[in-house]
mmCIF file of C-alpha atoms in Angstrom:
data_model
loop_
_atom_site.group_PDB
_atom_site.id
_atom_site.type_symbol
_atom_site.label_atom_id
_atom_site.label_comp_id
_atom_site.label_asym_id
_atom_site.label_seq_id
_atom_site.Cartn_x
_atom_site.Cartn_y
_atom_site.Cartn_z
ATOM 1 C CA UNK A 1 76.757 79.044 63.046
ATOM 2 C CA UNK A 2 78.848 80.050 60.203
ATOM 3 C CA UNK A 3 82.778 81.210 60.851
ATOM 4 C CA UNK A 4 83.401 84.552 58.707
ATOM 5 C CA UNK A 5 86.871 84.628 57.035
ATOM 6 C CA UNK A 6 89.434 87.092 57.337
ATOM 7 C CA UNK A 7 92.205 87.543 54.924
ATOM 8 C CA UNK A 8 95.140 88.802 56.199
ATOM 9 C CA UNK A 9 96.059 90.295 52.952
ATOM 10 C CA UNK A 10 93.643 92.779 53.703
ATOM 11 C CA UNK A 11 96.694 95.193 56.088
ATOM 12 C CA UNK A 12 99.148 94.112 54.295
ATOM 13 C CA UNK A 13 98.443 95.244 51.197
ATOM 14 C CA UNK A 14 97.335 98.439 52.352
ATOM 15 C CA UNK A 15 98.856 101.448 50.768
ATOM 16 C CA UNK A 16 97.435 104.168 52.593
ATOM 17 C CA UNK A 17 96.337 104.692 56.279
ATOM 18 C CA UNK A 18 92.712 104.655 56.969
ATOM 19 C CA UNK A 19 91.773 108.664 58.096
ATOM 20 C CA UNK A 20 91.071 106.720 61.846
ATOM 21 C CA UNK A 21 94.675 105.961 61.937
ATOM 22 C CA UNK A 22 95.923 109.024 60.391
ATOM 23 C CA UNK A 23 93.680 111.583 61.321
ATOM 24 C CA UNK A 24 94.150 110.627 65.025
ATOM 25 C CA UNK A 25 92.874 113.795 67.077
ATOM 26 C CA UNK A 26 94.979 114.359 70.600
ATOM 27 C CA UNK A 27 97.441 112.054 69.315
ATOM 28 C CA UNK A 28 101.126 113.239 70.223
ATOM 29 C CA UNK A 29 103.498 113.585 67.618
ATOM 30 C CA UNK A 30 107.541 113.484 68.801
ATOM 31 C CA UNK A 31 108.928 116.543 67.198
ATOM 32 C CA UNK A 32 112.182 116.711 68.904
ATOM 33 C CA UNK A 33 114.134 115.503 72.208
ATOM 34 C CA UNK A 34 117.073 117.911 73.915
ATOM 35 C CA UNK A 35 119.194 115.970 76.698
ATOM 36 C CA UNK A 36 120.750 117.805 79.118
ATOM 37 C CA UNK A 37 124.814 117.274 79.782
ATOM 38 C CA UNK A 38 126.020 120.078 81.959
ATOM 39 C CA UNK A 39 123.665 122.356 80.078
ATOM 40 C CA UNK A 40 123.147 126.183 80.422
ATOM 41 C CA UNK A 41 120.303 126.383 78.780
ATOM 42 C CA UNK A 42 117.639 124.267 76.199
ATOM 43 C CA UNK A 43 116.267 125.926 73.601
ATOM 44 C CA UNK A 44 113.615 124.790 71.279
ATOM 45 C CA UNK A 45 113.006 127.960 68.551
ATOM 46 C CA UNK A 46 110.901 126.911 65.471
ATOM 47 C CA UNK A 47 113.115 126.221 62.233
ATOM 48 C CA UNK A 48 116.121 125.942 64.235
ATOM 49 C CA UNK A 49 117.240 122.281 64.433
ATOM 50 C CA UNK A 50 114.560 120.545 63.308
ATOM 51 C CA UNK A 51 112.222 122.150 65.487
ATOM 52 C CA UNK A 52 108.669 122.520 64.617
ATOM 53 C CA UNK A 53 106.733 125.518 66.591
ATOM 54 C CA UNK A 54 104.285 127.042 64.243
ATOM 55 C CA UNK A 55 100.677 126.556 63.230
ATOM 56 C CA UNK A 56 101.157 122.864 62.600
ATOM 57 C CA UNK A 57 99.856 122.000 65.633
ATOM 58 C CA UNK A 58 96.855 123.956 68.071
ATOM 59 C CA UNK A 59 98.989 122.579 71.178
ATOM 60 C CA UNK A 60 102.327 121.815 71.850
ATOM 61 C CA UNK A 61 103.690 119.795 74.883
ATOM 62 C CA UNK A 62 106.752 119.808 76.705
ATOM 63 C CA UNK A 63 107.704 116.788 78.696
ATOM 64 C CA UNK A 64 110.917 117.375 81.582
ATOM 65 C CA UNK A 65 112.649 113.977 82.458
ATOM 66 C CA UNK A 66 114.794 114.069 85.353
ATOM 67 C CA UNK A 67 115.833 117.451 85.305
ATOM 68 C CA UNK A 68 118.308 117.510 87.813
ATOM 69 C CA UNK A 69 121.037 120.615 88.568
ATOM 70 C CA UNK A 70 124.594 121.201 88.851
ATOM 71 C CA UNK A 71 124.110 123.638 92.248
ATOM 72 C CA UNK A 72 121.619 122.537 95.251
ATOM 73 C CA UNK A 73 118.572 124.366 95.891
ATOM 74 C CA UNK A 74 117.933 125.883 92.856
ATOM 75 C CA UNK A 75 114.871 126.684 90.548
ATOM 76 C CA UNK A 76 114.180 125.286 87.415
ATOM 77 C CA UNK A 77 112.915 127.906 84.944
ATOM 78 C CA UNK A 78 111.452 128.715 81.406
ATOM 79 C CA UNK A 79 110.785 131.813 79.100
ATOM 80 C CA UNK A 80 109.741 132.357 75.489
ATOM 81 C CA UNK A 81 110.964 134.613 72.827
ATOM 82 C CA UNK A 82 108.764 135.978 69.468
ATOM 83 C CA UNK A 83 112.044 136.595 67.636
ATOM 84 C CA UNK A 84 114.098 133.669 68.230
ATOM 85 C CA UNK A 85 117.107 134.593 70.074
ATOM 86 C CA UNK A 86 115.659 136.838 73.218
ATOM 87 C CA UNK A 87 113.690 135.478 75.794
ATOM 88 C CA UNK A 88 111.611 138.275 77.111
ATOM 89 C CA UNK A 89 108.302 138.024 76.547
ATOM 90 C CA UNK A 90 106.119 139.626 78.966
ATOM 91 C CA UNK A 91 104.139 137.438 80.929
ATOM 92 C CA UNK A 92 100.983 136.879 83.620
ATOM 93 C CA UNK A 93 101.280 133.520 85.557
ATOM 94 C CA UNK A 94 100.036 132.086 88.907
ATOM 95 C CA UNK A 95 101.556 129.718 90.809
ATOM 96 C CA UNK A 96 100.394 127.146 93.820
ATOM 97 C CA UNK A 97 102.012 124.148 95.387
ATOM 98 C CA UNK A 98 100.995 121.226 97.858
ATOM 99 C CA UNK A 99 104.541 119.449 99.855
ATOM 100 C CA UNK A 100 105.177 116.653 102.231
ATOM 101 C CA UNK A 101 108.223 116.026 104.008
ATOM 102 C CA UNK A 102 109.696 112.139 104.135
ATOM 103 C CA UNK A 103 109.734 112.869 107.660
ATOM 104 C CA UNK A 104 105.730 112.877 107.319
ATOM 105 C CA UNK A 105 105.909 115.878 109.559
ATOM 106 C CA UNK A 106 105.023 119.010 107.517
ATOM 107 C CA UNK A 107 102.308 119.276 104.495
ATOM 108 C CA UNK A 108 100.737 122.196 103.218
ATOM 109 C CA UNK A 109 98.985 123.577 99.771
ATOM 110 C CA UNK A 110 98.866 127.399 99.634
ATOM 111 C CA UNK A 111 99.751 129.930 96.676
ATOM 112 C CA UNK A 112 103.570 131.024 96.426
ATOM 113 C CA UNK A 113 102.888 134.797 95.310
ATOM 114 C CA UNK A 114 106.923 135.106 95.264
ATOM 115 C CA UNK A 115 107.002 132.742 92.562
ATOM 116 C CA UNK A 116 104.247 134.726 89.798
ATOM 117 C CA UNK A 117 104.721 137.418 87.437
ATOM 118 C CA UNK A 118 102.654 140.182 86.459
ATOM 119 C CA UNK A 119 103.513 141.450 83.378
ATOM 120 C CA UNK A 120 107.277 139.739 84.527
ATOM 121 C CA UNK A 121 109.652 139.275 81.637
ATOM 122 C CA UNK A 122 111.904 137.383 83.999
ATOM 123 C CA UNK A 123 112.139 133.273 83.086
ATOM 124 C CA UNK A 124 109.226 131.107 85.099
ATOM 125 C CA UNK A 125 109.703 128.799 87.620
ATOM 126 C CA UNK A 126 108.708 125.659 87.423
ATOM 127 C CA UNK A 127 109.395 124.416 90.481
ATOM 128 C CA UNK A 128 111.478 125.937 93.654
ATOM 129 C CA UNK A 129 114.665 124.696 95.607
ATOM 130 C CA UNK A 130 115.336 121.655 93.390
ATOM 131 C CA UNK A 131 117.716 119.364 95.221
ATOM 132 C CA UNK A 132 121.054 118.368 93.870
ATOM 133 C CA UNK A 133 121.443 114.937 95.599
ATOM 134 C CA UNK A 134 122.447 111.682 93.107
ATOM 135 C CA UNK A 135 118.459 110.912 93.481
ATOM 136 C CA UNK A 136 116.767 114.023 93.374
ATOM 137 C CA UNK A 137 115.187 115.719 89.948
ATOM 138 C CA UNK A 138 112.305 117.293 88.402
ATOM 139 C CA UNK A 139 109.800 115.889 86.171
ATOM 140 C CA UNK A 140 106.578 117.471 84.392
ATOM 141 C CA UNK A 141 104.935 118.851 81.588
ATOM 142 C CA UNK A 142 104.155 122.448 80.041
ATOM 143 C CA UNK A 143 101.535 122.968 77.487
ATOM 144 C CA UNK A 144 101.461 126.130 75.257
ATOM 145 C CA UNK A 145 97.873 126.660 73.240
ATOM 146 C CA UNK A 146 98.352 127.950 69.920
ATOM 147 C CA UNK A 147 101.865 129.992 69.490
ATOM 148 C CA UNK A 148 101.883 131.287 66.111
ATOM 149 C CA UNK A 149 98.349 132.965 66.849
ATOM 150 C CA UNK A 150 98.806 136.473 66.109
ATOM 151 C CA UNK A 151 95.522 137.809 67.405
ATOM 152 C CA UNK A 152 95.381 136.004 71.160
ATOM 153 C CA UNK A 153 97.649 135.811 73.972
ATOM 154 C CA UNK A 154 99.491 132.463 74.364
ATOM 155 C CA UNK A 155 98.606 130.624 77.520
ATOM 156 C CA UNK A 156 100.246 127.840 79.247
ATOM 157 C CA UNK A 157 100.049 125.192 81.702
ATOM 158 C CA UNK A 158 102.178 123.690 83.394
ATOM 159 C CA UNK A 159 102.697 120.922 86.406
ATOM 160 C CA UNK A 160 105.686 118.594 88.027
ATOM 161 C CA UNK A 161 106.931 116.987 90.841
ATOM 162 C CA UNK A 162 110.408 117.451 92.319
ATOM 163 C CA UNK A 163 112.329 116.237 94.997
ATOM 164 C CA UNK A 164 113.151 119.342 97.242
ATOM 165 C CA UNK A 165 116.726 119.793 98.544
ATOM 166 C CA UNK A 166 115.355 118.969 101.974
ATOM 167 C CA UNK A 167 113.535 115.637 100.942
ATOM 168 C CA UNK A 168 110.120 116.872 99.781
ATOM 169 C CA UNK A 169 107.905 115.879 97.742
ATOM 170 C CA UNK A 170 106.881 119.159 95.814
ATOM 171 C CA UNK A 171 104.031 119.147 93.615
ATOM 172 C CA UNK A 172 103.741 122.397 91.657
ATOM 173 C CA UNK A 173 101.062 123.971 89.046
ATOM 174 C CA UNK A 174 102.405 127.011 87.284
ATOM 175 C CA UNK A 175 99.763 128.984 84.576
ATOM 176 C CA UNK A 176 99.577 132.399 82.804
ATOM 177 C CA UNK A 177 99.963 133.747 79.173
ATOM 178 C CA UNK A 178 102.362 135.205 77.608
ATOM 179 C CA UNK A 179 100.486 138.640 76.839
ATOM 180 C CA UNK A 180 101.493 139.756 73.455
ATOM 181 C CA UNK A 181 99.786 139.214 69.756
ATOM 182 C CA UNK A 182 102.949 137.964 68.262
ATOM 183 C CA UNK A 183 103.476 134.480 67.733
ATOM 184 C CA UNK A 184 105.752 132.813 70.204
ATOM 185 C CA UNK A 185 108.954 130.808 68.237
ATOM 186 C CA UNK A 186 110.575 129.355 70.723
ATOM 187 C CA UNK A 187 110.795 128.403 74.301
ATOM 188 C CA UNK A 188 114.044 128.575 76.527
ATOM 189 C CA UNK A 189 114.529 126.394 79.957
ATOM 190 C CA UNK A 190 117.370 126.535 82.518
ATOM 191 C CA UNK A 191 118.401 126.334 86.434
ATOM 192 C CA UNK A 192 118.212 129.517 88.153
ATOM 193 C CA UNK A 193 122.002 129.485 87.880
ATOM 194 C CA UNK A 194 124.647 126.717 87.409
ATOM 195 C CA UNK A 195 123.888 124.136 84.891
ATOM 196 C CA UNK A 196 121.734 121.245 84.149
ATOM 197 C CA UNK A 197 123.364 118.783 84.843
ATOM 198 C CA UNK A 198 121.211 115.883 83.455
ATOM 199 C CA UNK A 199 117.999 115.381 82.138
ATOM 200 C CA UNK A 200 115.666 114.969 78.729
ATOM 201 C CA UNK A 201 112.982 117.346 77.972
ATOM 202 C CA UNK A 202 110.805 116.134 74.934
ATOM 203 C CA UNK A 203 108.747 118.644 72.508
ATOM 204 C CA UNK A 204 105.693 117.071 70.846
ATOM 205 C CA UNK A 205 102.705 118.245 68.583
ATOM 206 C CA UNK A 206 98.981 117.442 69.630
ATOM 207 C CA UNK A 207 97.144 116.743 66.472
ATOM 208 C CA UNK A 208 93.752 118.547 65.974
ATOM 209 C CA UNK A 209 90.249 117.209 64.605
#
């Protein structure tokens, strides 16, 4: 049987990507990370800072990295702004959890109406009760479909794990839009009050077709 030859000149002289490697569809692109050091806030608003939050991308994804808060027992929350600087924007979201203690004595999943909006222009929890301990934080993700759309409202997703301040395990799935034709330019996350005290939270692109 005859051996077929490769020559390994062949990537190394390459001067442009193939369109498999560069056209990549789903593939995440790192536009930005914000790490938290006694933090009142993270912002990421299009423009500002290198930030990208436009039509570049169909979706954008938000990774949180042990989040974890100044004051016990508090909520970590998001909101999003169409004019950069207030972070108002009216919003529809729903909200369900499933726990279980360490203790392996209480589990549950139910729907937390006292934790959705409807037509709320409050921030969004992401999760509820976050505990404060040296070992306990919040991590997740939040998707946002198409922001700079200026016909559609702007829905999200979101889901994360935290360690409640009484040693849960809290799994929590927040969605809704934000119901207005403007695009959205930003998005703004925080405790509930007192600071974050640590913690990354990474921005990235998802590449279309």
């Amino acid at each position: 049987m005859a051996l077929v030859k490769y020559n390994d000149r062949s990537i190394r002289n390459l001067t442009t990507a193939p369109a498999a490697v560069t056209n990549n569809p789903g593939a995440l692109v790192h536009i930005k990370t914000l790490t938290a050091s006694s933090s009142s806030t993270l912002s990421f608003v299009d423009g500002s800072d290198s930030v990208v939050l436009d039509n570049t991308y169909p979706i954008y994804k938000f990774e949180f990295i042990n989040i974890h808060p100044e004051t016990d027992q508090k909520k970590f929350m998001f909101q999003g702004t169409t004019d950069g600087s207030n972070f108002n924007t009216a919003m529809t979201t729903t909200w369900f959890q499933a726990y279980h203690d360490e203790a392996d004595g209480n589990t549950t999943l139910s729907y937390i109406s006292g934790e959705d909006q409807a037509q709320g222009t409050a921030f969004q929890s992401l999760c509820e009760d976050l505990g404060n301990d040296a070992d306990q934080n919040y991590c997740g993700e939040l998707q946002i479909f198409n922001p700079s759309s200026t016909t559609f409202v702007k829905h999200f997703m979101a889901k994360g794990n935290e360690t409640y301040f009484s040693n849960y395990s809290n799994n929590a799935y927040v969605s809704g839009y934000f119901n207005t034709t403007s695009a959205i330019t930003g998005l703004q996350f925080k405790m509930e009050s007192g600071n974050i005290d640590a913690g990354q939270i990474k921005l990235y692109g998802i590449k279309d077709a």
